[in-house]
């Protein structure tokens, strides 16, 4: 509240709802003297609203702010200003109706959930452990029906909690447990022996990421790349793909690289050895396919390019 002339005398905030008005706040600010006006030219006030404590039912309401200054007019009561804002009181969480009932999943696999919301919510989706996968409407004639694709990482097996969550515009949050069955998987163990020939051939390419290691031990540089750079690249890919499209861009099955051979599988548990001694362990989070030199790499499906550029080990 601002009054550059005679200063702010008093501020009152009221909430009108259900045919009555309740006072949320009333504050009076000090005078600088009878002819000097108020000490405060600009004030900021905050009022907390608890509809339940005030006995207010959900529905439409009017938030009304009234302020007076220290002008001598109106028999010393000053000028009065008023501002109103239409609001909605909403203390009830949205209702979640699960449409898809059976969710048979693989550890490290993916799934889809269908659910109906009782009201429009800016945020809803599926939580898998601590991870959130957004759901979206617009795929069905009923605008209240939402669909969420979600995934389990290779460590999330039986006992991983799954739920549909929804938060409405008033920040009321609802949670509905997602009935599911997760089929446990064991992932292949893979051993890789590091040779001096490999280290001397490949590690100079990565000195630009760790200039402080240039000219040093090739094995030490490999461990920095395999641990630190791998982690940084993974986090970067997560950030690039964090905002998914609301529309389904792909159609039909995804195509594998034609006439290719599988050289490494998803979630291979790799052990790295040098001079017959284990030096590192990592999880391989992709699928490596080999083809002939200069073979074309067609798109696996329709989609949208989210990033082009150098991505470290990738």
mmCIF file of C-alpha atoms in Angstrom, residues 103-290:
data_model
loop_
_atom_site.group_PDB
_atom_site.id
_atom_site.type_symbol
_atom_site.label_atom_id
_atom_site.label_comp_id
_atom_site.label_asym_id
_atom_site.label_seq_id
_atom_site.Cartn_x
_atom_site.Cartn_y
_atom_site.Cartn_z
ATOM 1 C CA UNK A 103 0.194 -52.888 -14.457
ATOM 2 C CA UNK A 104 2.542 -55.807 -15.130
ATOM 3 C CA UNK A 105 6.039 -54.381 -15.366
ATOM 4 C CA UNK A 106 9.627 -55.493 -15.810
ATOM 5 C CA UNK A 107 12.449 -54.286 -13.613
ATOM 6 C CA UNK A 108 14.147 -51.696 -15.821
ATOM 7 C CA UNK A 109 11.065 -51.622 -18.063
ATOM 8 C CA UNK A 110 8.245 -49.179 -18.770
ATOM 9 C CA UNK A 111 4.482 -48.898 -18.498
ATOM 10 C CA UNK A 112 1.462 -46.661 -19.018
ATOM 11 C CA UNK A 113 -1.296 -45.582 -16.634
ATOM 12 C CA UNK A 114 -4.742 -44.157 -17.424
ATOM 13 C CA UNK A 115 -6.666 -42.174 -14.816
ATOM 14 C CA UNK A 116 -9.521 -39.684 -14.554
ATOM 15 C CA UNK A 117 -9.371 -36.479 -12.475
ATOM 16 C CA UNK A 118 -12.372 -34.800 -10.867
ATOM 17 C CA UNK A 119 -11.012 -31.324 -11.661
ATOM 18 C CA UNK A 120 -8.413 -29.660 -13.822
ATOM 19 C CA UNK A 121 -4.942 -29.984 -12.298
ATOM 20 C CA UNK A 122 -1.789 -28.246 -13.498
ATOM 21 C CA UNK A 123 0.342 -31.195 -12.349
ATOM 22 C CA UNK A 124 -0.467 -34.899 -12.330
ATOM 23 C CA UNK A 125 1.291 -38.108 -13.203
ATOM 24 C CA UNK A 126 2.910 -41.271 -11.897
ATOM 25 C CA UNK A 127 5.558 -41.460 -9.198
ATOM 26 C CA UNK A 128 7.937 -44.420 -9.274
ATOM 27 C CA UNK A 129 9.909 -44.387 -6.067
ATOM 28 C CA UNK A 130 11.183 -40.806 -5.900
ATOM 29 C CA UNK A 131 10.839 -40.099 -9.635
ATOM 30 C CA UNK A 132 7.897 -38.321 -11.238
ATOM 31 C CA UNK A 133 6.539 -38.912 -14.745
ATOM 32 C CA UNK A 134 3.958 -36.332 -15.929
ATOM 33 C CA UNK A 135 0.573 -37.308 -17.291
ATOM 34 C CA UNK A 136 -1.426 -35.371 -19.863
ATOM 35 C CA UNK A 137 -4.999 -35.046 -21.082
ATOM 36 C CA UNK A 138 -6.067 -34.601 -24.696
ATOM 37 C CA UNK A 139 -5.581 -38.163 -25.927
ATOM 38 C CA UNK A 140 -9.235 -39.152 -25.435
ATOM 39 C CA UNK A 141 -12.609 -37.536 -26.081
ATOM 40 C CA UNK A 142 -13.112 -37.198 -22.324
ATOM 41 C CA UNK A 143 -10.871 -34.261 -21.260
ATOM 42 C CA UNK A 144 -10.733 -35.556 -17.690
ATOM 43 C CA UNK A 145 -8.906 -38.736 -18.767
ATOM 44 C CA UNK A 146 -5.125 -38.518 -18.489
ATOM 45 C CA UNK A 147 -2.338 -40.796 -19.662
ATOM 46 C CA UNK A 148 1.152 -41.116 -18.199
ATOM 47 C CA UNK A 149 4.059 -43.145 -19.512
ATOM 48 C CA UNK A 150 6.538 -44.148 -16.841
ATOM 49 C CA UNK A 151 9.684 -46.211 -16.420
ATOM 50 C CA UNK A 152 11.540 -48.204 -13.792
ATOM 51 C CA UNK A 153 15.303 -48.040 -13.631
ATOM 52 C CA UNK A 154 17.314 -51.241 -13.492
ATOM 53 C CA UNK A 155 17.506 -51.142 -9.672
ATOM 54 C CA UNK A 156 13.742 -50.784 -9.126
ATOM 55 C CA UNK A 157 12.330 -54.251 -8.597
ATOM 56 C CA UNK A 158 9.716 -55.711 -6.276
ATOM 57 C CA UNK A 159 8.791 -53.380 -3.451
ATOM 58 C CA UNK A 160 9.130 -50.188 -5.510
ATOM 59 C CA UNK A 161 6.131 -47.952 -4.645
ATOM 60 C CA UNK A 162 4.031 -46.691 -7.571
ATOM 61 C CA UNK A 163 1.265 -44.102 -7.294
ATOM 62 C CA UNK A 164 -0.747 -41.589 -9.297
ATOM 63 C CA UNK A 165 -0.490 -38.079 -7.856
ATOM 64 C CA UNK A 166 -2.405 -34.923 -8.725
ATOM 65 C CA UNK A 167 -2.114 -31.344 -7.453
ATOM 66 C CA UNK A 168 -4.851 -28.794 -8.173
ATOM 67 C CA UNK A 169 -4.556 -25.021 -8.610
ATOM 68 C CA UNK A 170 -5.061 -24.473 -4.868
ATOM 69 C CA UNK A 171 -2.108 -26.808 -4.153
ATOM 70 C CA UNK A 172 -4.336 -29.565 -2.743
ATOM 71 C CA UNK A 173 -2.600 -32.886 -3.430
ATOM 72 C CA UNK A 174 -4.098 -36.342 -3.886
ATOM 73 C CA UNK A 175 -2.360 -39.721 -4.063
ATOM 74 C CA UNK A 176 -3.765 -43.023 -5.331
ATOM 75 C CA UNK A 177 -1.742 -46.210 -5.087
ATOM 76 C CA UNK A 178 -1.143 -47.927 -8.433
ATOM 77 C CA UNK A 179 -1.775 -51.663 -8.326
ATOM 78 C CA UNK A 180 1.181 -53.358 -10.004
ATOM 79 C CA UNK A 181 3.419 -56.379 -10.305
ATOM 80 C CA UNK A 182 7.134 -56.015 -11.065
ATOM 81 C CA UNK A 183 8.926 -58.990 -12.579
ATOM 82 C CA UNK A 184 12.460 -59.154 -11.202
ATOM 83 C CA UNK A 185 15.358 -59.255 -13.646
ATOM 84 C CA UNK A 186 19.018 -60.086 -13.268
ATOM 85 C CA UNK A 187 21.355 -58.221 -15.585
ATOM 86 C CA UNK A 188 24.370 -59.609 -17.349
ATOM 87 C CA UNK A 189 27.821 -59.266 -15.820
ATOM 88 C CA UNK A 190 30.487 -58.110 -18.246
ATOM 89 C CA UNK A 191 34.255 -57.951 -17.757
ATOM 90 C CA UNK A 192 36.424 -55.532 -19.717
ATOM 91 C CA UNK A 193 40.213 -55.707 -19.694
ATOM 92 C CA UNK A 194 41.909 -52.364 -20.295
ATOM 93 C CA UNK A 195 45.086 -52.492 -22.356
ATOM 94 C CA UNK A 196 47.791 -49.852 -22.693
ATOM 95 C CA UNK A 197 47.096 -49.838 -26.418
ATOM 96 C CA UNK A 198 43.438 -48.889 -25.798
ATOM 97 C CA UNK A 199 44.290 -46.272 -23.181
ATOM 98 C CA UNK A 200 46.964 -44.629 -25.338
ATOM 99 C CA UNK A 201 44.660 -44.573 -28.355
ATOM 100 C CA UNK A 202 41.483 -43.265 -26.711
ATOM 101 C CA UNK A 203 42.393 -41.181 -23.679
ATOM 102 C CA UNK A 204 43.975 -38.221 -25.541
ATOM 103 C CA UNK A 205 40.489 -37.510 -26.957
ATOM 104 C CA UNK A 206 39.265 -36.782 -23.419
ATOM 105 C CA UNK A 207 42.089 -34.549 -22.170
ATOM 106 C CA UNK A 208 40.009 -31.493 -23.162
ATOM 107 C CA UNK A 209 37.497 -32.415 -20.425
ATOM 108 C CA UNK A 210 40.252 -32.766 -17.808
ATOM 109 C CA UNK A 211 43.131 -30.490 -18.891
ATOM 110 C CA UNK A 212 44.723 -30.862 -15.479
ATOM 111 C CA UNK A 213 45.275 -34.568 -16.281
ATOM 112 C CA UNK A 214 46.947 -33.973 -19.663
ATOM 113 C CA UNK A 215 50.251 -35.767 -19.928
ATOM 114 C CA UNK A 216 49.602 -37.805 -16.806
ATOM 115 C CA UNK A 217 48.586 -41.382 -16.197
ATOM 116 C CA UNK A 218 46.316 -42.707 -18.924
ATOM 117 C CA UNK A 219 44.640 -45.021 -16.394
ATOM 118 C CA UNK A 220 43.902 -42.141 -13.996
ATOM 119 C CA UNK A 221 42.367 -40.187 -16.875
ATOM 120 C CA UNK A 222 40.259 -43.204 -17.874
ATOM 121 C CA UNK A 223 38.875 -43.457 -14.337
ATOM 122 C CA UNK A 224 37.941 -39.734 -14.364
ATOM 123 C CA UNK A 225 36.145 -40.222 -17.684
ATOM 124 C CA UNK A 226 34.455 -43.457 -16.672
ATOM 125 C CA UNK A 227 33.226 -42.023 -13.349
ATOM 126 C CA UNK A 228 32.989 -38.228 -13.358
ATOM 127 C CA UNK A 229 32.324 -37.552 -17.042
ATOM 128 C CA UNK A 230 29.852 -40.422 -17.284
ATOM 129 C CA UNK A 231 27.887 -38.984 -14.340
ATOM 130 C CA UNK A 232 27.958 -35.428 -15.748
ATOM 131 C CA UNK A 233 26.794 -36.650 -19.164
ATOM 132 C CA UNK A 234 23.958 -38.640 -17.621
ATOM 133 C CA UNK A 235 22.745 -35.642 -15.619
ATOM 134 C CA UNK A 236 22.915 -33.478 -18.748
ATOM 135 C CA UNK A 237 20.774 -35.940 -20.715
ATOM 136 C CA UNK A 238 18.233 -36.018 -17.867
ATOM 137 C CA UNK A 239 17.991 -32.209 -17.969
ATOM 138 C CA UNK A 240 17.677 -32.087 -21.772
ATOM 139 C CA UNK A 241 14.801 -34.587 -21.747
ATOM 140 C CA UNK A 242 13.110 -33.395 -18.537
ATOM 141 C CA UNK A 243 10.347 -31.494 -20.371
ATOM 142 C CA UNK A 244 8.556 -34.028 -22.528
ATOM 143 C CA UNK A 245 5.967 -33.207 -25.173
ATOM 144 C CA UNK A 246 2.269 -33.485 -24.318
ATOM 145 C CA UNK A 247 1.573 -35.104 -27.690
ATOM 146 C CA UNK A 248 2.642 -38.565 -28.823
ATOM 147 C CA UNK A 249 5.127 -37.892 -31.625
ATOM 148 C CA UNK A 250 5.976 -41.504 -32.434
ATOM 149 C CA UNK A 251 3.764 -44.125 -34.083
ATOM 150 C CA UNK A 252 4.026 -47.881 -34.382
ATOM 151 C CA UNK A 253 6.992 -49.995 -33.285
ATOM 152 C CA UNK A 254 10.491 -48.572 -32.960
ATOM 153 C CA UNK A 255 13.003 -49.763 -35.552
ATOM 154 C CA UNK A 256 16.329 -51.316 -34.628
ATOM 155 C CA UNK A 257 19.463 -50.426 -36.572
ATOM 156 C CA UNK A 258 19.179 -52.688 -39.674
ATOM 157 C CA UNK A 259 21.518 -55.655 -39.964
ATOM 158 C CA UNK A 260 23.248 -54.854 -36.690
ATOM 159 C CA UNK A 261 24.849 -57.035 -34.045
ATOM 160 C CA UNK A 262 24.333 -56.591 -30.306
ATOM 161 C CA UNK A 263 27.632 -55.783 -28.605
ATOM 162 C CA UNK A 264 26.389 -54.630 -25.188
ATOM 163 C CA UNK A 265 23.040 -54.773 -23.448
ATOM 164 C CA UNK A 266 21.034 -52.510 -21.194
ATOM 165 C CA UNK A 267 22.226 -52.448 -17.555
ATOM 166 C CA UNK A 268 25.227 -54.684 -18.127
ATOM 167 C CA UNK A 269 27.152 -54.695 -14.855
ATOM 168 C CA UNK A 270 30.650 -53.955 -16.056
ATOM 169 C CA UNK A 271 33.866 -54.708 -14.210
ATOM 170 C CA UNK A 272 36.995 -52.994 -15.550
ATOM 171 C CA UNK A 273 40.395 -54.575 -14.988
ATOM 172 C CA UNK A 274 43.907 -53.318 -15.713
ATOM 173 C CA UNK A 275 46.977 -55.512 -15.326
ATOM 174 C CA UNK A 276 44.723 -58.235 -13.892
ATOM 175 C CA UNK A 277 43.461 -55.943 -11.126
ATOM 176 C CA UNK A 278 39.894 -54.583 -10.857
ATOM 177 C CA UNK A 279 40.006 -50.773 -11.135
ATOM 178 C CA UNK A 280 36.355 -49.766 -11.616
ATOM 179 C CA UNK A 281 32.720 -50.911 -11.779
ATOM 180 C CA UNK A 282 29.943 -49.201 -13.741
ATOM 181 C CA UNK A 283 26.460 -49.912 -15.124
ATOM 182 C CA UNK A 284 26.098 -49.717 -18.898
ATOM 183 C CA UNK A 285 22.917 -47.696 -19.485
ATOM 184 C CA UNK A 286 22.472 -48.252 -23.207
ATOM 185 C CA UNK A 287 22.420 -50.868 -25.943
ATOM 186 C CA UNK A 288 25.454 -50.984 -28.225
ATOM 187 C CA UNK A 289 24.774 -52.078 -31.790
ATOM 188 C CA UNK A 290 27.500 -52.691 -34.378
#
